[in-house]
Coordinates of C-alpha atoms and ligand atoms in Angstrom, one line a residue:
M131 CA -19.4 16.5 25.9
S132 CA -18.9 19.5 23.5
P133 CA -16.0 21.6 22.4
A134 CA -17.8 24.7 23.3
E135 CA -15.8 25.4 26.4
L136 CA -12.5 24.7 24.7
P137 CA -10.6 27.7 23.2
D138 CA -10.6 27.7 19.4
A139 CA -6.8 27.6 19.4
L140 CA -7.0 24.2 21.2
M141 CA -9.6 22.8 18.9
S142 CA -7.6 24.1 15.9
A143 CA -4.5 22.3 17.3
L144 CA -6.5 19.2 17.8
S145 CA -7.8 19.3 14.3
E146 CA -4.2 19.7 13.0
H147 CA -3.0 16.9 15.2
V148 CA -5.7 14.5 13.7
A149 CA -5.0 15.7 10.1
A150 CA -1.3 15.0 10.5
Q151 CA -2.1 11.4 11.6
I152 CA -5.1 10.3 9.5
G153 CA -5.0 13.0 6.8
L154 CA -8.6 14.2 7.2
R155 CA -9.4 17.9 7.2
L156 CA -11.7 18.9 10.0
P157 CA -12.8 22.6 9.6
P158 CA -14.6 24.4 12.6
D159 CA -18.1 23.2 11.5
R160 CA -16.9 19.6 12.1
W161 CA -15.3 20.3 15.5
P162 CA -18.2 18.9 17.5
E163 CA -17.8 15.7 15.5
L164 CA -14.0 15.8 15.9
W165 CA -14.3 16.3 19.6
H166 CA -16.6 13.3 20.0
A167 CA -14.3 11.2 17.8
V168 CA -11.2 12.1 19.8
S169 CA -12.8 11.6 23.2
E170 CA -14.0 8.2 22.1
A171 CA -10.6 7.3 20.8
I172 CA -8.8 8.4 23.9
G173 CA -11.6 7.1 26.3
D174 CA -10.5 9.7 28.8
A175 CA -13.1 10.6 31.5
D176 CA -11.4 13.9 32.0
A177 CA -11.1 14.7 28.4
E178 CA -11.3 18.4 28.5
A179 CA -8.6 18.8 31.2
N180 CA -6.2 16.5 29.3
T181 CA -6.5 17.8 25.7
V182 CA -3.1 19.4 25.9
R183 CA -1.5 16.1 26.9
W184 CA -3.2 14.3 23.9
L185 CA -1.7 16.8 21.6
A186 CA 1.8 15.7 22.7
A187 CA 1.4 12.0 21.8
P188 CA 0.7 10.2 18.5
F189 CA -2.4 8.1 18.4
S190 CA -2.1 4.4 18.6
R191 CA -3.4 2.1 15.8
A192 CA -6.6 1.3 17.8
Q193 CA -7.2 5.1 18.4
I194 CA -6.6 5.8 14.7
E195 CA -9.2 3.1 13.9
T196 CA -11.7 4.7 16.3
L197 CA -11.1 8.1 14.7
A198 CA -11.6 6.6 11.3
R199 CA -14.9 4.9 12.4
H200 CA -16.2 8.3 13.4
L201 CA -14.7 10.6 10.8
A202 CA -14.2 8.8 7.5
V203 CA -16.7 9.1 4.6
G204 CA -17.6 5.7 3.2
E205 CA -19.5 6.2 0.0
T206 CA -18.6 3.7 -2.9
Y207 CA -20.0 1.3 -5.4
F208 CA -19.0 -1.0 -8.2
F209 CA -17.5 0.7 -11.3
R210 CA -18.1 4.1 -9.7
E211 CA -17.2 6.9 -12.2
P212 CA -17.3 4.4 -15.2
D213 CA -15.4 6.8 -17.4
T214 CA -12.4 6.3 -15.2
F215 CA -12.6 2.6 -15.7
L216 CA -12.8 3.1 -19.5
A217 CA -9.7 5.4 -19.3
L218 CA -7.9 2.7 -17.3
E219 CA -8.9 0.0 -19.8
H220 CA -8.0 2.0 -22.9
H221 CA -4.9 3.8 -21.7
A222 CA -3.2 2.9 -18.4
L223 CA -3.9 -0.9 -18.4
A224 CA -3.7 -1.3 -22.1
R225 CA -0.1 0.2 -22.1
L226 CA 1.0 -1.5 -19.0
I227 CA -0.1 -4.9 -20.1
A228 CA 1.4 -4.4 -23.6
A229 CA 4.7 -3.3 -22.1
R230 CA 4.9 -6.2 -19.6
R231 CA 4.1 -8.7 -22.4
A232 CA 6.7 -7.1 -24.6
A233 CA 9.3 -7.4 -21.9
G234 CA 8.3 -10.9 -21.2
L235 CA 7.2 -10.0 -17.7
R236 CA 3.8 -11.3 -16.8
R237 CA 3.5 -9.3 -13.6
L238 CA 1.1 -6.5 -12.6
H239 CA 0.6 -4.8 -9.2
V240 CA -2.5 -2.8 -8.7
W241 CA -3.6 -0.9 -5.6
S242 CA -6.9 0.5 -4.6
A243 CA -5.8 2.9 -1.9
G244 CA -8.8 4.0 0.3
C245 CA -10.8 1.1 -1.0
C246 CA -13.6 1.5 1.5
T247 CA -15.8 -1.6 1.5
G248 CA -14.0 -3.2 -1.5
E249 CA -16.2 -2.4 -4.5
E250 CA -13.4 -0.5 -6.3
A251 CA -10.9 -3.3 -5.8
Y252 CA -13.3 -6.0 -7.0
S253 CA -14.2 -3.8 -10.0
L254 CA -10.5 -3.6 -10.9
A255 CA -10.3 -7.4 -10.5
I256 CA -13.2 -7.9 -13.0
L257 CA -11.6 -5.5 -15.4
L258 CA -8.2 -7.2 -15.2
E259 CA -9.8 -10.6 -15.8
R260 CA -11.3 -9.3 -19.0
L261 CA -8.1 -7.6 -20.2
I262 CA -5.8 -10.4 -19.4
P263 CA -7.4 -13.7 -20.7
D264 CA -4.3 -15.7 -19.7
S265 CA -4.3 -14.2 -16.2
A266 CA -3.6 -17.6 -14.7
D267 CA -0.1 -17.3 -16.0
W268 CA 0.4 -13.9 -14.6
D269 CA 1.6 -12.8 -11.2
I270 CA -1.1 -10.3 -10.4
T271 CA -1.3 -8.4 -7.1
L272 CA -4.5 -6.6 -6.4
L273 CA -4.5 -4.8 -3.1
G274 CA -7.3 -2.9 -1.4
T275 CA -6.4 -0.9 1.7
D276 CA -8.2 1.4 4.0
I277 CA -8.0 2.9 7.5
H278 CA -11.5 1.9 8.6
P279 CA -11.5 -1.6 10.1
D280 CA -15.2 -2.2 9.6
F281 CA -15.0 -1.2 5.9
L282 CA -12.2 -3.7 5.5
A283 CA -14.1 -6.4 7.3
R284 CA -17.0 -5.9 4.8
A285 CA -14.5 -5.9 1.9
E286 CA -13.1 -9.2 3.0
Q287 CA -16.6 -10.6 3.4
G288 CA -17.5 -9.5 -0.1
V289 CA -21.3 -9.5 0.2
Y290 CA -23.1 -6.5 -1.2
G291 CA -26.7 -5.1 -1.5
D292 CA -28.4 -3.6 -4.6
W293 CA -27.1 -0.1 -3.8
S294 CA -23.5 -1.2 -4.5
F295 CA -24.5 -2.3 -8.0
R296 CA -26.2 0.9 -9.3
G297 CA -25.6 1.0 -13.0
V298 CA -23.7 -2.3 -13.1
P299 CA -24.7 -4.4 -16.1
D300 CA -26.7 -7.6 -15.3
E301 CA -24.1 -9.6 -17.2
I302 CA -21.4 -8.6 -14.7
R303 CA -23.6 -9.5 -11.7
A304 CA -24.4 -12.9 -13.2
R305 CA -20.8 -13.7 -14.0
H306 CA -19.0 -12.7 -10.8
F307 CA -21.6 -12.9 -8.0
D308 CA -23.9 -15.4 -6.3
A309 CA -27.2 -14.5 -4.7
V310 CA -26.8 -15.3 -1.0
E311 CA -30.1 -13.9 0.3
P312 CA -32.8 -11.7 -1.1
G313 CA -31.2 -8.5 -2.4
M314 CA -27.6 -9.6 -1.4
L315 CA -24.9 -10.8 -3.8
A316 CA -21.6 -12.4 -2.8
V317 CA -18.4 -12.1 -4.8
R318 CA -17.6 -15.5 -6.4
P319 CA -14.6 -17.2 -4.7
E320 CA -12.4 -17.2 -7.8
L321 CA -12.7 -13.4 -7.9
K322 CA -12.4 -13.0 -4.2
R323 CA -9.1 -14.9 -4.2
R324 CA -7.6 -12.3 -6.5
V325 CA -7.9 -9.4 -4.1
R326 CA -6.1 -8.9 -0.8
F327 CA -7.3 -6.3 1.8
G328 CA -5.4 -4.7 4.6
H329 CA -5.0 -1.7 6.9
F330 CA -2.9 1.1 5.4
N331 CA -3.0 4.7 6.6
L332 CA -2.2 7.0 3.8
A333 CA -1.2 9.7 6.2
E334 CA 1.5 7.7 7.9
D335 CA 5.1 8.6 7.4
T336 CA 6.6 5.1 6.8
D337 CA 7.1 3.8 3.2
P338 CA 6.0 0.3 2.4
G339 CA 8.5 0.0 -0.4
W340 CA 6.0 -1.2 -2.9
R341 CA 6.3 -0.7 -6.6
M342 CA 2.8 -0.6 -8.0
D343 CA 2.0 -0.4 -11.7
L344 CA -1.3 1.3 -11.0
I345 CA -2.7 3.1 -8.0
V346 CA -6.3 4.0 -7.9
C347 CA -6.8 6.5 -5.1
R348 CA -10.2 8.1 -5.7
N349 CA -12.3 10.3 -3.5
V350 CA -9.9 9.9 -0.6
L351 CA -7.4 12.8 -0.8
M352 CA -10.3 15.2 -1.5
Y353 CA -11.2 14.9 2.2
F354 CA -7.5 15.4 3.3
D355 CA -6.0 18.5 4.8
P356 CA -3.9 20.0 1.9
Q357 CA -0.5 19.4 3.6
A358 CA -1.4 15.8 4.4
A359 CA -2.6 15.3 0.8
V360 CA 0.7 16.5 -0.6
K361 CA 2.6 14.1 1.7
A362 CA 0.3 11.2 0.8
L363 CA 0.7 11.9 -3.0
A364 CA 4.5 12.0 -2.5
R365 CA 4.2 8.6 -0.9
L366 CA 2.0 7.2 -3.7
H367 CA 4.6 8.5 -6.1
R368 CA 7.3 6.6 -4.4
C369 CA 5.1 3.5 -4.4
L370 CA 4.7 3.5 -8.2
A371 CA 6.9 1.7 -10.7
D372 CA 8.8 4.1 -13.1
D373 CA 6.1 3.7 -15.8
G374 CA 3.3 3.5 -13.2
W375 CA -0.1 5.2 -13.4
L376 CA -2.3 7.0 -10.9
A377 CA -6.1 7.5 -11.0
L378 CA -7.7 10.1 -8.8
G379 CA -11.5 10.8 -8.4
A380 CA -13.3 12.7 -11.2
A381 CA -14.1 15.6 -8.8
E382 CA -10.6 16.0 -7.4
T383 CA -8.4 19.0 -8.0
P384 CA -6.0 18.3 -10.8
L385 CA -2.4 17.6 -9.7
A386 CA 0.2 20.4 -10.0
P387 CA 3.2 19.5 -12.1
S388 CA 5.4 19.6 -9.0
A389 CA 3.6 16.5 -7.8
G390 CA 5.9 14.6 -10.3
F391 CA 3.2 13.2 -12.6
T392 CA 2.4 13.7 -16.2
R393 CA -1.2 14.5 -16.9
H394 CA -3.0 12.2 -19.5
A395 CA -6.3 13.8 -20.5
T396 CA -8.0 11.0 -22.3
H397 CA -11.5 11.2 -23.9
E398 CA -12.9 9.5 -20.9
A399 CA -11.0 10.8 -17.8
I400 CA -7.8 12.4 -16.6
L401 CA -5.1 9.9 -15.5
Y402 CA -1.6 10.6 -14.3
R403 CA 1.6 8.8 -15.1
K404 CA 4.7 8.9 -13.0
Q405 CA 7.5 11.2 -14.4
P406 CA 10.7 9.4 -14.8
I407 CA 13.2 10.0 -11.9
P408 CA 16.5 11.6 -13.0
P409 CA 19.2 9.1 -12.7
A410 CA 21.1 9.1 -9.4
T411 CA 24.7 9.7 -10.3
P412 CA 27.7 8.3 -8.3
H413 CA 28.4 11.9 -7.2
E414 CA 24.9 12.2 -5.9
A415 CA 25.4 9.0 -3.8
A416 CA 28.8 10.1 -2.6
R417 CA 27.5 13.6 -1.6
A418 CA 24.7 12.2 0.4
P419 CA 25.1 12.5 4.2
Q420 CA 26.0 9.4 6.2
P421 CA 23.2 8.9 8.8
M422 CA 23.8 7.1 12.1
P423 CA 22.7 3.5 12.1
R424 CA 19.1 3.2 13.3
P425 CA 17.5 0.3 15.1
E426 CA 14.0 0.5 13.7
A427 CA 12.9 -0.7 10.3
A428 CA 10.1 1.9 10.1
V429 CA 12.2 5.0 9.5
S430 CA 12.2 6.2 5.8
P431 CA 15.7 6.1 4.2
P432 CA 17.2 9.3 3.1
D433 CA 16.1 10.5 -0.3
A434 CA 19.2 9.5 -2.2
S435 CA 19.2 5.9 -1.0
A436 CA 15.5 5.7 -1.6
R437 CA 16.0 6.9 -5.2
L438 CA 18.8 4.4 -5.7
A439 CA 16.6 1.6 -4.3
E440 CA 13.9 2.6 -6.7
R441 CA 16.3 2.5 -9.6
A442 CA 17.6 -0.9 -8.5
R443 CA 14.0 -2.2 -8.5
A444 CA 13.5 -0.9 -12.0
H445 CA 16.7 -2.5 -13.2
A446 CA 15.8 -5.8 -11.5
D447 CA 12.3 -5.7 -13.0
E448 CA 13.9 -5.5 -16.4
G449 CA 16.4 -8.3 -15.6
R450 CA 19.4 -6.0 -15.4
L451 CA 20.8 -7.6 -12.2
I452 CA 24.3 -6.2 -12.3
E453 CA 23.0 -2.7 -12.5
A454 CA 20.4 -3.4 -9.8
A455 CA 23.1 -4.8 -7.5
R456 CA 25.3 -1.7 -8.2
C457 CA 22.5 0.7 -7.3
L458 CA 21.8 -1.3 -4.1
R459 CA 25.4 -1.2 -3.0
A460 CA 25.4 2.5 -3.5
A461 CA 22.2 2.8 -1.5
I462 CA 23.6 0.7 1.3
A463 CA 26.7 2.8 1.4
I464 CA 24.4 5.7 2.3
D465 CA 22.0 4.0 4.6
K466 CA 23.7 0.8 5.7
A467 CA 21.5 0.0 8.7
N468 CA 18.3 -0.1 6.5
P469 CA 17.3 -3.8 6.5
R470 CA 15.1 -3.3 3.4
L471 CA 18.1 -2.4 1.3
H472 CA 19.9 -5.5 2.4
Y473 CA 16.8 -7.5 1.7
L474 CA 16.5 -6.1 -1.8
H475 CA 20.1 -6.8 -2.4
S476 CA 19.6 -10.4 -1.3
L477 CA 16.7 -10.8 -3.8
V478 CA 18.9 -9.6 -6.6
L479 CA 21.8 -11.8 -5.5
E480 CA 19.4 -14.8 -5.3
E481 CA 18.1 -14.1 -8.8
A482 CA 21.7 -14.1 -10.0
M483 CA 22.1 -17.5 -8.3
R484 CA 24.6 -16.1 -5.8
L485 CA 22.9 -17.9 -3.0
D486 CA 25.7 -17.6 -0.3
D487 CA 26.0 -13.8 -1.0
A488 CA 22.2 -13.5 -0.8
R489 CA 22.4 -15.1 2.6
A490 CA 25.1 -12.8 3.8
A491 CA 23.0 -9.9 2.7
L492 CA 20.1 -11.1 4.8
R493 CA 22.4 -11.7 7.8
R494 CA 23.4 -8.1 7.5
A495 CA 19.7 -7.0 7.5
L496 CA 19.2 -9.0 10.6
Y497 CA 22.3 -7.7 12.3
F498 CA 20.8 -4.2 12.1
V499 CA 17.2 -5.2 12.8
P500 CA 16.9 -8.7 14.3
Q501 CA 13.1 -8.4 14.2
F502 CA 13.0 -7.9 10.4
V503 CA 10.5 -10.7 9.5
L504 CA 11.2 -10.9 5.8
G505 CA 14.9 -11.3 6.7
H506 CA 14.1 -14.5 8.5
V507 CA 11.7 -15.7 5.8
G508 CA 14.3 -15.0 3.1
L509 CA 17.0 -16.9 5.0
G510 CA 14.6 -19.8 5.6
R511 CA 13.9 -19.9 1.8
L512 CA 17.6 -19.8 0.9
C513 CA 18.4 -22.5 3.5
E514 CA 15.7 -24.6 2.0
R515 CA 17.1 -24.1 -1.5
Q516 CA 20.5 -25.2 -0.2
G517 CA 19.1 -28.3 1.4
E518 CA 19.4 -27.1 5.0
R519 CA 15.9 -28.0 6.2
V520 CA 16.4 -27.7 9.9
R521 CA 17.9 -24.3 9.7
A522 CA 15.2 -23.2 7.3
A523 CA 12.5 -24.4 9.8
A524 CA 14.2 -22.4 12.6
H525 CA 14.1 -19.2 10.5
F526 CA 10.4 -19.8 9.5
A527 CA 9.6 -20.4 13.2
K528 CA 11.4 -17.2 14.2
A529 CA 9.4 -15.3 11.6
L530 CA 6.2 -16.8 12.9
V531 CA 6.9 -15.6 16.4
L532 CA 7.6 -12.1 15.2
L533 CA 4.5 -12.1 13.1
E534 CA 2.4 -13.0 16.1
Q535 CA 3.4 -9.6 17.6
Q536 CA 1.9 -7.7 14.7
P537 CA -1.7 -6.9 14.0
A538 CA -3.1 -9.6 11.7
G539 CA -4.0 -7.0 9.0
A540 CA -0.6 -5.2 9.1
L541 CA 0.9 -5.2 5.6
L542 CA 4.5 -6.1 5.5
P543 CA 7.0 -3.9 3.8
E544 CA 8.7 -5.3 0.6
S545 CA 6.1 -8.1 0.5
D546 CA 3.9 -6.8 -2.4
G547 CA 1.1 -6.2 0.0
M548 CA 1.0 -9.4 2.1
S549 CA -0.5 -9.1 5.5
A550 CA 1.0 -10.5 8.7
A551 CA -1.9 -13.0 8.9
Q552 CA -1.4 -14.2 5.3
L553 CA 2.3 -14.7 5.8
S554 CA 1.8 -16.5 9.1
A555 CA -0.7 -18.9 7.4
A556 CA 1.8 -19.6 4.6
L557 CA 4.7 -20.2 7.0
A558 CA 2.7 -22.4 9.3
A559 CA 1.6 -24.5 6.2
R560 CA 5.3 -24.7 5.1
L561 CA 6.4 -25.7 8.6
Q562 CA 3.9 -28.5 8.6
E563 CA 5.0 -29.8 5.3
A564 CA 8.7 -29.9 6.4
Ligands
SAM1164 C1 -15.3 8.1 -0.1 S1 -14.4 6.7 0.2 C2 -13.8 6.3 -1.4 C3 -13.9 4.8 -1.8 C4 -13.4 4.5 -3.2 N1 -12.0 4.8 -3.4 C5 -14.3 5.2 -4.2 O1 -13.9 6.2 -4.8 O2 -15.4 4.7 -4.5 C6 -13.0 7.2 1.1 C7 -12.2 6.1 1.8 O3 -11.0 6.6 2.2 C8 -10.7 6.1 3.4 N2 -9.7 6.9 4.2 C9 -9.8 8.0 4.8 N3 -8.7 8.4 5.3 C10 -7.8 7.5 5.0 C11 -6.4 7.3 5.4 N4 -5.7 8.2 6.1 N5 -5.7 6.2 4.9 C12 -6.4 5.3 4.2 N6 -7.8 5.4 3.9 C13 -8.4 6.5 4.3 C14 -12.0 6.1 4.2 O4 -12.0 5.1 5.3 C15 -13.0 5.7 3.0 O5 -13.1 4.3 3.0

């Protein structure tokens, strides 16, 4: 089948439709490829006649994965663009690690967004191991995400050929990899355990609510349609902690100041640091519109409440629980049906040892969204802490049932990048122990 018979206007609309959902820019010279990918994804025998109908509906997750299989570019290798790794080592990570140590917070969240077959995420794990000798005492999240299911499967497998190691010193190969067959090296289990992989579409509209210290998103947005890239960058910005850093690919267009990042031109490479967000004043919170309660968890909260939630997380990270709770109450006043805000509120209340109030906050989350998995997990944990084991087990069991309805690789919001499968396994183990 070829797009030759379809009017340019229709192909152009199809290309925009795809760009809006997976980000990738598909100019006219790639329209034959686009047409092939879309017809495979839709699996429609009467593809040409039905093109207009396709344009009316968003793609399903399975269709998006088929599109990615056909359209995504998958080039990567260990320590690609070594200057960026040097800049990360000497500037971003050096400062982040020193700041966390100074604050007594041994916690670091790093995200390789568009990780392809995993080499970038494992390279970051190797770097972190070197920079944090006492890493066993740290809570380190290292997340690799991509849209291409086969790339993710290879990342999980962690077995690589020589081509992935071009330019990598022998010492790194010897220390972190085992030869499994001629010309193939497998990531050692202790390194593999440090990295989690999962599906994450950078062009999607929903916010995962993460607060990463460092996001490495290299050679991904350069393939995006400009509008989709701006949206994805805004989302990465929201997913960064206040002092968080962003690394893009060496060949990518420098970010404009309007993107909300400060440019750090180091000797080795250009990095970006999130610009502080101006404080949300009580007036700002009071002025914000009151939306109607919404049943689904996936809708992004209005800007003002998202900003307040972000400030709450920053306060909580620094141990300022009263301020964090105050920000969350203001955020909830704006967006009271958002279960994530109630969930965050419960975490802050739990940290302050107000366990009954934390439970009440989670019950409010579940009142608005009964299928909010982390709400049940949180209630289970609190019931356990308060000695109510039967109730705890009922909540964990409910969470398990809800998790079964999600794709195994789906990453759960507010969970620091845990996938549905990982949480299911953890809950099943907990239920067995009970
Ligand atoms: C060229 S590779 C870059 C890999 C690695 N970051 C590097 O620089 O070596 C681009 C990756 O972006 C992924 N990608 C493309 N569109 C994406 C999207 N909408 N969301 C997440 N990942 C996406 C592709 O599947 C591919 O694995």
